Structure formats: structure tokens, C-alpha cells
Coordinates of C-alpha atoms in Angstrom, one line a residue:
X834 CA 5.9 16.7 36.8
X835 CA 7.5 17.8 39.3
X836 CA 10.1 14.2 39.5
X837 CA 10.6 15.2 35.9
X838 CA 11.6 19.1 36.9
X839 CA 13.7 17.7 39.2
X840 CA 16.2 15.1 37.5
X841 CA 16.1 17.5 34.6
X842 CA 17.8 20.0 36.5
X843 CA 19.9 17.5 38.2
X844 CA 21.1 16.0 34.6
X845 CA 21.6 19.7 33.1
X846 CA 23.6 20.6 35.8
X847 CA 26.2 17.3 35.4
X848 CA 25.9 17.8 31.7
X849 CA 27.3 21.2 31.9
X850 CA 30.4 19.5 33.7
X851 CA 31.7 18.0 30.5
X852 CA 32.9 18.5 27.2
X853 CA 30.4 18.7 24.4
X854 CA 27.4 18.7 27.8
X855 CA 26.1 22.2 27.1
X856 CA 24.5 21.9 24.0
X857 CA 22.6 18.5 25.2
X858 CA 21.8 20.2 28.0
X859 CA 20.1 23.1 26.2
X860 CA 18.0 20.3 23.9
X861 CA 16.5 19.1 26.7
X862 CA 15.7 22.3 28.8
X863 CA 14.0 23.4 25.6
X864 CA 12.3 20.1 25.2
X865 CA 13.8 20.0 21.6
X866 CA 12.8 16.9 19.6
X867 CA 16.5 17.1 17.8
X868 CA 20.0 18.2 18.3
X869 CA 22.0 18.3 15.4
X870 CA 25.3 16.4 16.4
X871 CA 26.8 16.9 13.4
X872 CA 25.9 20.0 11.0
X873 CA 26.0 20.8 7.2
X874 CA 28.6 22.9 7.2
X875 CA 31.0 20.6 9.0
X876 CA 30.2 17.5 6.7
X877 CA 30.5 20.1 3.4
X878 CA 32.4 17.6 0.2
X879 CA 32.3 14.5 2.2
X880 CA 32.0 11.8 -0.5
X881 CA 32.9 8.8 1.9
X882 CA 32.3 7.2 5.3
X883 CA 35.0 5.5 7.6
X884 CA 34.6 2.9 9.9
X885 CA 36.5 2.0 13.3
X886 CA 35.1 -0.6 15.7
X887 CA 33.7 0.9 18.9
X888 CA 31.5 -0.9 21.8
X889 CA 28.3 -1.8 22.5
X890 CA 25.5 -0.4 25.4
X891 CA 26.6 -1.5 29.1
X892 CA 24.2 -3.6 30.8
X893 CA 20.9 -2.1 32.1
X894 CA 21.0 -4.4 35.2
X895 CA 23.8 -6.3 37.2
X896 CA 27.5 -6.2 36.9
X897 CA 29.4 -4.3 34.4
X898 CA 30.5 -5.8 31.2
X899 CA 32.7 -6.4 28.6
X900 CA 31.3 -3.9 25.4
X901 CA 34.1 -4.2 22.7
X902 CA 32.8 -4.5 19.3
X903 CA 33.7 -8.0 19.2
X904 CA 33.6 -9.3 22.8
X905 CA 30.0 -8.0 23.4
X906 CA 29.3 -9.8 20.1
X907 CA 30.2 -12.7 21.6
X908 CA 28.6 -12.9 25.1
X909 CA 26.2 -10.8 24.3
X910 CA 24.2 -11.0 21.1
X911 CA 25.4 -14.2 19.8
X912 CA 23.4 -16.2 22.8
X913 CA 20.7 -14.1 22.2
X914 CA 20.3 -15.2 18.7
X915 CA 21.4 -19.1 20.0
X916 CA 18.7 -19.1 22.5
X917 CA 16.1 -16.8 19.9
X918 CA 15.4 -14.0 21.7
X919 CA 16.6 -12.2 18.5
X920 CA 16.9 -13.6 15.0
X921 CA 20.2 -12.7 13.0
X922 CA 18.5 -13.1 9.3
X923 CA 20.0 -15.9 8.1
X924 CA 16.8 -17.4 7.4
X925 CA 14.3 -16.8 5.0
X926 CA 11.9 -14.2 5.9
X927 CA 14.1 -13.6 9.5
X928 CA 14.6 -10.2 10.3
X929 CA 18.1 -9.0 11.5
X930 CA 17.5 -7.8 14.8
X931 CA 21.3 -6.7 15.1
X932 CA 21.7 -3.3 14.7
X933 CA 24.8 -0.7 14.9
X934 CA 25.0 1.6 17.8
X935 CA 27.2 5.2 17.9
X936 CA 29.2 4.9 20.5
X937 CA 32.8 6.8 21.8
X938 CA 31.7 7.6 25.4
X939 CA 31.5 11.1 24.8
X940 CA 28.4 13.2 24.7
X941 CA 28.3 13.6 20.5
X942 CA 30.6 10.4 20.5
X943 CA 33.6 9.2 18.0
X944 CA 33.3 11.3 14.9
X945 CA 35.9 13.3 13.1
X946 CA 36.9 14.5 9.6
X947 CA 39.7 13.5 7.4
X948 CA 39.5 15.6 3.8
X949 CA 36.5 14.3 2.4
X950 CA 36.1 10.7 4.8
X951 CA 33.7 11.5 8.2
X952 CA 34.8 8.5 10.4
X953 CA 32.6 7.2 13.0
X954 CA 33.0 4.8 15.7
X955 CA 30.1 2.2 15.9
X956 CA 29.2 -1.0 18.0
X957 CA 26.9 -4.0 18.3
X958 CA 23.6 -3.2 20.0
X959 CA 20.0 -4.9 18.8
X960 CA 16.4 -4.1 17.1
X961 CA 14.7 -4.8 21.3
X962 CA 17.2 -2.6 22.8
X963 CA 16.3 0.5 20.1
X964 CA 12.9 -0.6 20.8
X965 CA 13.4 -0.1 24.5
X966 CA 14.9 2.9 24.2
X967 CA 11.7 4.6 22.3
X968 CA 9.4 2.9 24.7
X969 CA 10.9 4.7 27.7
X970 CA 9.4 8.4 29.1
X971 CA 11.3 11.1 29.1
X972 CA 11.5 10.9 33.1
X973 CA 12.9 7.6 32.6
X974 CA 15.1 8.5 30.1
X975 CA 16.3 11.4 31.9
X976 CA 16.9 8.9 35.1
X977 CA 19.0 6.8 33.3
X978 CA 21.3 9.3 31.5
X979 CA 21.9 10.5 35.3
X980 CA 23.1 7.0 36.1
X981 CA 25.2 6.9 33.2
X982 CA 26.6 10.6 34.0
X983 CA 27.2 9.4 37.2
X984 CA 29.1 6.0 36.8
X985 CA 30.6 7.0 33.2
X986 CA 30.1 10.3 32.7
X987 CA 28.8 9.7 29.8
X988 CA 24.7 10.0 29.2
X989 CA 23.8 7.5 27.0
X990 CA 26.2 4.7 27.6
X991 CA 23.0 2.2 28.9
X992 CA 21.4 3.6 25.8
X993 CA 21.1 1.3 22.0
X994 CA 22.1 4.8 20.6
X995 CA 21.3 2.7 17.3
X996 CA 21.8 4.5 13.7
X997 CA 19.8 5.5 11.2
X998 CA 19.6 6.8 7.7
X999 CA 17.1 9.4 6.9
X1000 CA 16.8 10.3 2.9
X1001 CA 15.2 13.6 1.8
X1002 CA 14.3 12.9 -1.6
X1003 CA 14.2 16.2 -4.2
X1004 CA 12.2 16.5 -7.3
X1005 CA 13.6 17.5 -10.7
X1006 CA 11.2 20.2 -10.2
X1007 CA 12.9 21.1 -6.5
X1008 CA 10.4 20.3 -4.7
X1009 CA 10.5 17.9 -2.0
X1010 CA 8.4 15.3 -0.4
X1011 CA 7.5 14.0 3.4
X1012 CA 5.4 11.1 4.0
X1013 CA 3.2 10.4 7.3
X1014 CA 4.2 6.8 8.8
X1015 CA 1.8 4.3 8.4
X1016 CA 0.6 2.4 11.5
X1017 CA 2.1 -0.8 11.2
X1018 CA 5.8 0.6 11.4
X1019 CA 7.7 2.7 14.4
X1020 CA 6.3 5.7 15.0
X1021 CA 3.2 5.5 13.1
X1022 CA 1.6 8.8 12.3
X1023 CA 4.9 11.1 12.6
X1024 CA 6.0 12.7 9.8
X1025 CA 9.2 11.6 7.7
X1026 CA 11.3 11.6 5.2
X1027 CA 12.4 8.1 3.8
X1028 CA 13.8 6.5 6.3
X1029 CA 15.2 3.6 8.4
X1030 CA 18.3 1.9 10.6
X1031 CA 21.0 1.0 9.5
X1032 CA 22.5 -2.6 8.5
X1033 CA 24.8 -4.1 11.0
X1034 CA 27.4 -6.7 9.5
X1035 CA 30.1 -8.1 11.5
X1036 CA 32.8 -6.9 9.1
X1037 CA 32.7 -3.6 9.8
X1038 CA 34.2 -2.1 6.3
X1039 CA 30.8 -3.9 4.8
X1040 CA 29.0 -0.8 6.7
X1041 CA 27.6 0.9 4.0
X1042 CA 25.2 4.1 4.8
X1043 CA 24.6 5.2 1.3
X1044 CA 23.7 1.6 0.3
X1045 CA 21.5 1.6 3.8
X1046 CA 19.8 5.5 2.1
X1047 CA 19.6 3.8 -1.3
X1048 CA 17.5 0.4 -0.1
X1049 CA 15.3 3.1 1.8
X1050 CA 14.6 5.3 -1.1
X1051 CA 14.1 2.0 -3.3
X1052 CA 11.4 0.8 -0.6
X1053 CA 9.9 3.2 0.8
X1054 CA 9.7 5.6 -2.3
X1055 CA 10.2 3.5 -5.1
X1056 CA 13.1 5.4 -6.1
X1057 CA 15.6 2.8 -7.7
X1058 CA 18.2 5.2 -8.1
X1059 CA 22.1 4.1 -7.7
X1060 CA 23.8 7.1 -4.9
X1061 CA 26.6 8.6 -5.7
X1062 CA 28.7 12.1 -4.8
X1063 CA 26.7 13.1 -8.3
X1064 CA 23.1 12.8 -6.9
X1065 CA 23.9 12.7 -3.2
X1066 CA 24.6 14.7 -0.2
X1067 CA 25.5 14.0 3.1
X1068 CA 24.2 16.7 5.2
X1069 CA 25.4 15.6 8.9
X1070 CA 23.9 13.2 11.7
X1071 CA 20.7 14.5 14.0
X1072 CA 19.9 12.6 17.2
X1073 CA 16.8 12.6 19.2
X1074 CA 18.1 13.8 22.8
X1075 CA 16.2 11.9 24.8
X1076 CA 16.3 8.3 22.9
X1077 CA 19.7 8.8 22.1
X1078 CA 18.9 7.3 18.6
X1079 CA 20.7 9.2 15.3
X1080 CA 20.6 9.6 11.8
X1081 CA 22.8 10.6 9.0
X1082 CA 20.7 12.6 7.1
X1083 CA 21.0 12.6 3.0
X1084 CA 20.0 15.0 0.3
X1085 CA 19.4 12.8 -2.9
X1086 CA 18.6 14.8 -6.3
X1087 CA 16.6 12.1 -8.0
X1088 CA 15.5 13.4 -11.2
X1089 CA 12.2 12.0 -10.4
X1090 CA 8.9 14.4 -11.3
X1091 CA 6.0 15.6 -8.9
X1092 CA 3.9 12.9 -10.4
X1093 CA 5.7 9.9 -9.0
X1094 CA 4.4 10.6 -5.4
X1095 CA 0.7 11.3 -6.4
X1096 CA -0.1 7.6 -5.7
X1097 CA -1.2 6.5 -2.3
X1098 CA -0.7 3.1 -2.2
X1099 CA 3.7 3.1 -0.4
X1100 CA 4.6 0.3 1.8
X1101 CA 5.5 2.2 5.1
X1102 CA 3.4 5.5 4.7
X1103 CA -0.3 6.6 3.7
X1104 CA 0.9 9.4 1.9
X1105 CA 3.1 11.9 0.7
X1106 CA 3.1 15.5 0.8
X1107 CA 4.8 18.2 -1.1
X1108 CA 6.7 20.9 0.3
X1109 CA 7.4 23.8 -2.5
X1110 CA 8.8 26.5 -0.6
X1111 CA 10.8 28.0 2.0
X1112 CA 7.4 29.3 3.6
X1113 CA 5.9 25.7 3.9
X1114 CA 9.0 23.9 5.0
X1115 CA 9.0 26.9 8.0
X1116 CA 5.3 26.0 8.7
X1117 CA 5.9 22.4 9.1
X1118 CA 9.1 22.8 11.0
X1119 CA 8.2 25.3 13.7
X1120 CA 3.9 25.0 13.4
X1121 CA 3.7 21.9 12.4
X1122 CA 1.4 22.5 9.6
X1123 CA 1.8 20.5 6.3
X1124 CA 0.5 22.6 3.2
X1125 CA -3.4 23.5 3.0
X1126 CA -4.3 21.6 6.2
X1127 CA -5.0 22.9 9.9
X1128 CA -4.2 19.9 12.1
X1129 CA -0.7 20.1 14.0
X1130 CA 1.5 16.9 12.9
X1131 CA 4.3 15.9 15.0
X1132 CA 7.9 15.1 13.3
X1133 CA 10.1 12.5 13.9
X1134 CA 14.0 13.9 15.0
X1135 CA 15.9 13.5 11.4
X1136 CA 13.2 15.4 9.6
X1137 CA 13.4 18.7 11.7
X1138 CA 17.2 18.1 11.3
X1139 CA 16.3 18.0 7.4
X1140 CA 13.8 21.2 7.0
X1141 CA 16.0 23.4 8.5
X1142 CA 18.1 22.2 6.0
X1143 CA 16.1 23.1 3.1
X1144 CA 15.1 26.0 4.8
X1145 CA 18.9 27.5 5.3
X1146 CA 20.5 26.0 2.0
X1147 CA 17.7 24.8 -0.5
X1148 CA 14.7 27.0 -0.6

């Protein structure tokens, strides 16, 4: 505890030195499980989302390298798949291990707004890397954001930072459902709304977010439902601050009744459960609670993002 106590206040203190640091820095004082990099309000009307080639996550280990889009593509995750540490999907059943990463160098990194584009700056990273990154403590994680303050003054350049898509789906009745994960999947257990990363493809214009939120819905909720600016809402990007790892969050009116979520048999969660109110969505965001049970759940990043949502703007 005390090692923890320590680089804490050793990372707050250089966070506070740059732009953007202060309100990382209060995420983790507070032990926050999400920080909302990008908020409702500044991602009101967007319709669309731009892509611009950034870099990839500098090496853990060794010499620096080389992490353009295209370079670190090269040397880095092409090898990997040559020499199949990773698989690339190109085979049947394969799974894609690539994955896109957020990256700018900056504490909230590239993002900005033209009318109604949000354009965001993404890289190569992989599934491994992600999967490092949620293995790690928090003392760990906190020791390595120092080292990236420190060399690049930027905290989560060593990190995947990989994107996600998380996909609150609303009832024609308002209402809206969370699952619990099941355990064969990430974070089994944890509470969430649909969700999952996001597809990497070497032509970055084929980067497609509301496809990614639409294959979710379609799997995980069998919702097949075709998003548009009609039915859908991007509501801004969360981040877990100690991971690194972000979602753009979506707000999908799917014209689907209460009854469609009263079966229990979903491919990547044992259940779903209704939250009707501004009173239960409070509950579960600041207790914990879900409706008419006693048990404290924990919440996966995204989802906090998305009840305070619903709690400020739906219910």
C-alpha cells in the first residue's frame, strides 16, 4: 500500500505539469473506475466519424521504436502474425488479434470536432497487448504511466489504449437493459451494456464504429437493427484511467419491447436486467445495486460513463 501511495502521488504530481493532466489525475486520486474523455454535450449532432492515421504503443522493453501507423504494422505486427504469435483472421474460425489503439501523445489524445464529424487519431496495437494491459495492478499500471510521463510525457504511450464500442440499447417502452458478463469472456461477472473492441482494418477509412455498435447489438442482444443518425446516438468516448482502454459509447433506440430480454439463454452474458428509472440507474451507478437485489455488482468503465448518461439526459 504504501509503494502504491507513493507512485500515485509521484504520477499526480507530473500529471498536473501538463495539459489535459488534471483531470486524470483527479480519476485516479479518487480511484474512479471511468473518466469521461469526451462528454455528451461536446459530441451533441455528430452523425459521422473521421479517421487520420496515428501510431502504435512504444515498446515495453529495449530500444525505442518506430510506431507510425504503417511502419509499426510492418515490423511489428506483421511478424507477429508470420511467426503466429497472433492470428490476423484470414482463416476460418481465426480470430483478428489486431486491434486499433487511440493514440495522439497527449493525455485525452487526438480528437477534435468538425460540424457534425468527431475525428480521431488511431494506430495498430493487438488483442495480447489489451490483454496485458487489464492483467496489470493498478501499482503496475501506475509505474508505468510514470515511465511514460517521464520519457514522453505522455502516460499511456507503453499502453494498447485499444478502442471499444459500448451500445446502451433502449426499449420502445424507455426502459433500458444491462447484462452481467458471462465467464467465458473479459471481465466475467461485471456489469455491461453491449459491448466490445473495435475492428481494426489496415485501410483506415474502412474503420467503421457504428458498424463495430451494430455487430455488437446483433450478437450480443440479438438486436438486428441497421444504425443510423435516426436510431442512434453518439454520446462521447469513456476510458478506464488506469488500463488506458476507451469506448465510444452509443445510445441506440431500438423499437424493441421489454419482452425480448426476458430470455436467459445470450451468448456473452447470463442475463439481463432492466433499469426503469432515474432512481435505479442512481442505485447501480453510485451503490452498485441492480433492481430488487442486495449484493454490490461491480461495473465495467463504459457503463458508468453510460448511467450517468441516462441519469442526466434520459430518465
Amino acid at each position: 500500500m504504501r509503494d502504491y501511495l507513493q507512485y500515485l502521488d509521484t504520477v499526480v504530481t507530473q500529471l498536473m505539469l501538463i495539459p489535459q493532466g488534471e483531470n486524470l489525475a483527479k480519476a485516479l486520486i479518487n480511484d474512479q473506475n471511468f473518466i469521461d474523455w469526451v462528454t455528451p454535450q461536446q459530441v451533441e449532432n455528430v452523425t459521422q466519424i473521421q479517421i487520420k492515421t496515428g501510431y502504435g504503443p512504444q515498446n515495453l522493453e529495449g530500444e525505442p521504436i518506430d510506431t507510425d501507423f504503417y511502419t509499426y504494422l510492418k515490423q511489428v505486427i506483421n511478424p507477429q502474425i508470420l511467426n503466429g504469435i497472433i492470428t490476423d483472421g484470414s482463416n476460418q474460425n481465426d480470430y483478428d488479434d489486431r486491434k486499433i489503439r487511440w493514440s495522439g501523445g497527449e493525455i485525452a489524445d487526438y480528437w477534435k470536432r468538425e460540424e457534425e464529424s468527431l475525428i480521431l487519431e488511431v494506430g495498430p496495437t493487438t488483442y495480447p497487448r489489451y490483454h496485458q494491459d487489464c492483467s496489470r495492478s493498478k501499482l503496475e499500471a501506475l509505474k508505468l504511466m510514470l515511465k511514460g510521463l517521464q520519457v514522453y510525457q505522455d502516460p499511456f504511450v507503453y499502453f494498447a489504449r485499444a478502442l471499444a464500442v459500448t451500445v446502451i440499447p433502449i426499449t420502445v417502452q424507455g426502459t433500458v437493459y444491462i447484462g452481467e458478463r458471462a465467464g467465458n469472456i473479459d471481465r466475467p461477472g461485471l456489469l455491461n451494456f453491449v459491448a466490445g473492441l473495435a475492428t481494426f482494418n489496415e485501410q483506415i477509412e474502412q474503420i467503421n464504429f457504428y458498424q463495430d455498435a451494430q455487430r455488437e447489438l446483433k450478437e450480443e442482444a440479438r438486436i438486428d437493427l441497421q444504425l443510423d443518425d435516426s436510431n442512434t446516438r453518439l454520446i462521447g468516448m469513456a476510458g478506464d484511467p488506469f488500463t488506458s482502454e476507451t469506448d465510444l459509447v452509443f445510445v441506440v433506440n431500438t423499437g424493441i419491447d421489454e419482452n425480448h430480454f426476458e430470455s436467459n439463454d445470450w451468448e456473452e452474458h447470463l442475463s439481463f436486467v432492466r433499469l426503469s428509472n432515474k432512481t435505479e440507474a442512481e442505485n447501480l451507478l453510485y451503490e452498485g445495486i441492480l433492481p430488487g437485489q442486495k449484493d454490490k455488482k461491480e461495473i465495467v468503465y463504459a457503463s458508468s460513463f453510460g448511467l450517468k448518461y441516462l441519469i442526466d439526459d434520459h430518465f
